[in-house]
XYZ file of C-alpha atoms in Angstrom:
130
model
C -3.295 -25.662 15.925
C -0.001 -27.017 14.630
C 3.484 -25.480 15.005
C 3.150 -23.422 11.802
C -0.187 -22.014 12.960
C 1.251 -21.104 16.349
C 4.203 -19.403 14.697
C 1.915 -17.362 12.453
C -0.363 -16.477 15.363
C 2.612 -15.385 17.470
C 3.897 -13.225 14.603
C 0.480 -11.601 14.168
C 0.186 -10.899 17.887
C 3.704 -9.510 17.927
C 2.718 -6.959 15.296
C -0.160 -5.628 17.363
C 0.093 -2.022 18.458
C -2.050 0.038 20.768
C -0.888 3.070 18.777
C -2.922 2.190 15.676
C -5.918 4.520 15.585
C -7.869 2.568 12.980
C -8.093 -0.784 11.231
C -6.573 0.869 8.157
C -3.493 1.873 10.154
C -3.128 -1.719 11.353
C -3.353 -3.005 7.777
C -0.848 -0.357 6.708
C 1.660 -1.597 9.293
C 1.276 -5.133 7.940
C 1.847 -3.865 4.404
C 4.988 -1.991 5.500
C 6.367 -5.245 6.901
C 5.460 -7.196 3.758
C 7.063 -4.525 1.569
C 10.213 -4.486 3.704
C 10.167 -0.812 4.637
C 12.123 0.519 7.598
C 10.069 0.437 10.822
C 8.157 3.738 10.994
C 7.414 5.712 14.140
C 3.682 5.550 14.897
C 1.733 8.587 16.086
C 4.727 10.921 15.881
C 4.114 14.400 17.286
C 5.173 17.542 15.444
C 4.888 20.632 17.625
C 6.326 24.053 18.289
C 6.066 26.175 21.402
C 3.077 28.539 21.184
C 1.904 26.897 17.969
C -0.270 23.954 17.051
C 0.571 20.290 17.404
C 0.007 17.601 14.794
C 0.172 13.860 15.345
C 0.892 11.866 12.191
C 0.031 8.221 11.564
C 3.533 7.161 10.485
C 6.905 8.885 10.361
C 9.969 7.585 8.510
C 12.599 9.909 10.027
C 15.585 8.737 7.971
C 13.673 9.469 4.762
C 11.805 12.557 6.022
C 8.497 10.997 5.003
C 5.142 11.244 6.774
C 2.479 8.683 5.831
C -1.144 9.501 6.576
C -3.873 6.883 6.183
C -7.054 8.559 4.944
C -10.661 7.489 4.804
C -13.618 9.381 3.383
C -15.528 9.263 6.680
C -13.049 11.706 8.186
C -14.304 14.472 5.899
C -18.076 14.146 6.362
C -20.564 15.604 3.863
C -21.537 19.021 2.522
C -20.325 22.063 4.441
C -18.757 19.777 7.044
C -16.641 18.190 4.322
C -15.400 21.549 3.102
C -14.474 22.642 6.627
C -12.771 19.317 7.377
C -10.855 19.504 4.101
C -9.685 23.045 4.904
C -8.572 22.032 8.416
C -6.687 19.039 7.034
C -4.968 21.255 4.458
C -3.870 23.642 7.225
C -2.642 20.711 9.315
C -0.629 19.296 6.402
C 0.909 22.713 5.681
C 1.981 22.873 9.341
C 3.558 19.391 9.117
C 5.357 20.285 5.886
C 6.774 23.405 7.550
C 9.181 21.281 9.593
C 12.573 21.136 7.855
C 12.962 17.414 8.534
C 9.758 16.647 6.587
C 10.463 16.140 2.895
C 7.005 14.951 1.893
C 3.630 13.663 3.049
C 2.196 10.511 1.456
C -1.566 9.963 1.587
C -2.658 6.317 1.651
C -6.224 5.119 1.046
C -7.859 1.684 1.331
C -7.300 0.963 -2.366
C -3.542 1.352 -1.800
C -3.697 -1.059 1.121
C -5.618 -3.640 -0.900
C -3.113 -3.417 -3.771
C 0.353 -3.494 -2.171
C 2.104 -2.639 -5.450
C 0.257 0.710 -5.472
C 1.489 1.349 -1.939
C 5.024 0.273 -2.889
C 5.008 2.727 -5.802
C 3.868 5.615 -3.564
C 6.508 4.820 -0.968
C 9.310 4.450 -3.520
C 8.375 7.774 -5.174
C 8.638 9.391 -1.748
C 12.033 7.810 -1.066
C 11.001 5.084 1.393
C 12.994 1.947 0.540
C 11.101 -1.296 -0.044
C 12.261 -4.809 -0.821
């Protein structure tokens, strides 16, 4: 491997994070870097005493934006899908109830494969990009 290859490999390793819960979250972090967003907080916890707790994939505190990376597998099929959808809706309502949260952006694989789609979602939410 030449010097350029070592540099690229070192950069890729430097971006690794044990906080990414899925391959899609890892790809999302790469896209954020390529799009020039501020560095988000990974796996940020929103909680209140004697209430539930929610951990979000990415949190842009200066913009008040939560980014959640979604896949269809999370919702299952049939009655399981309906229950999972309802639980996720309740979870998102809880997250939105925090005054510092302005919006929640849902990202899917198609957004990650087409960075301009992701850029558009982030810009609409107020997350600056290059």
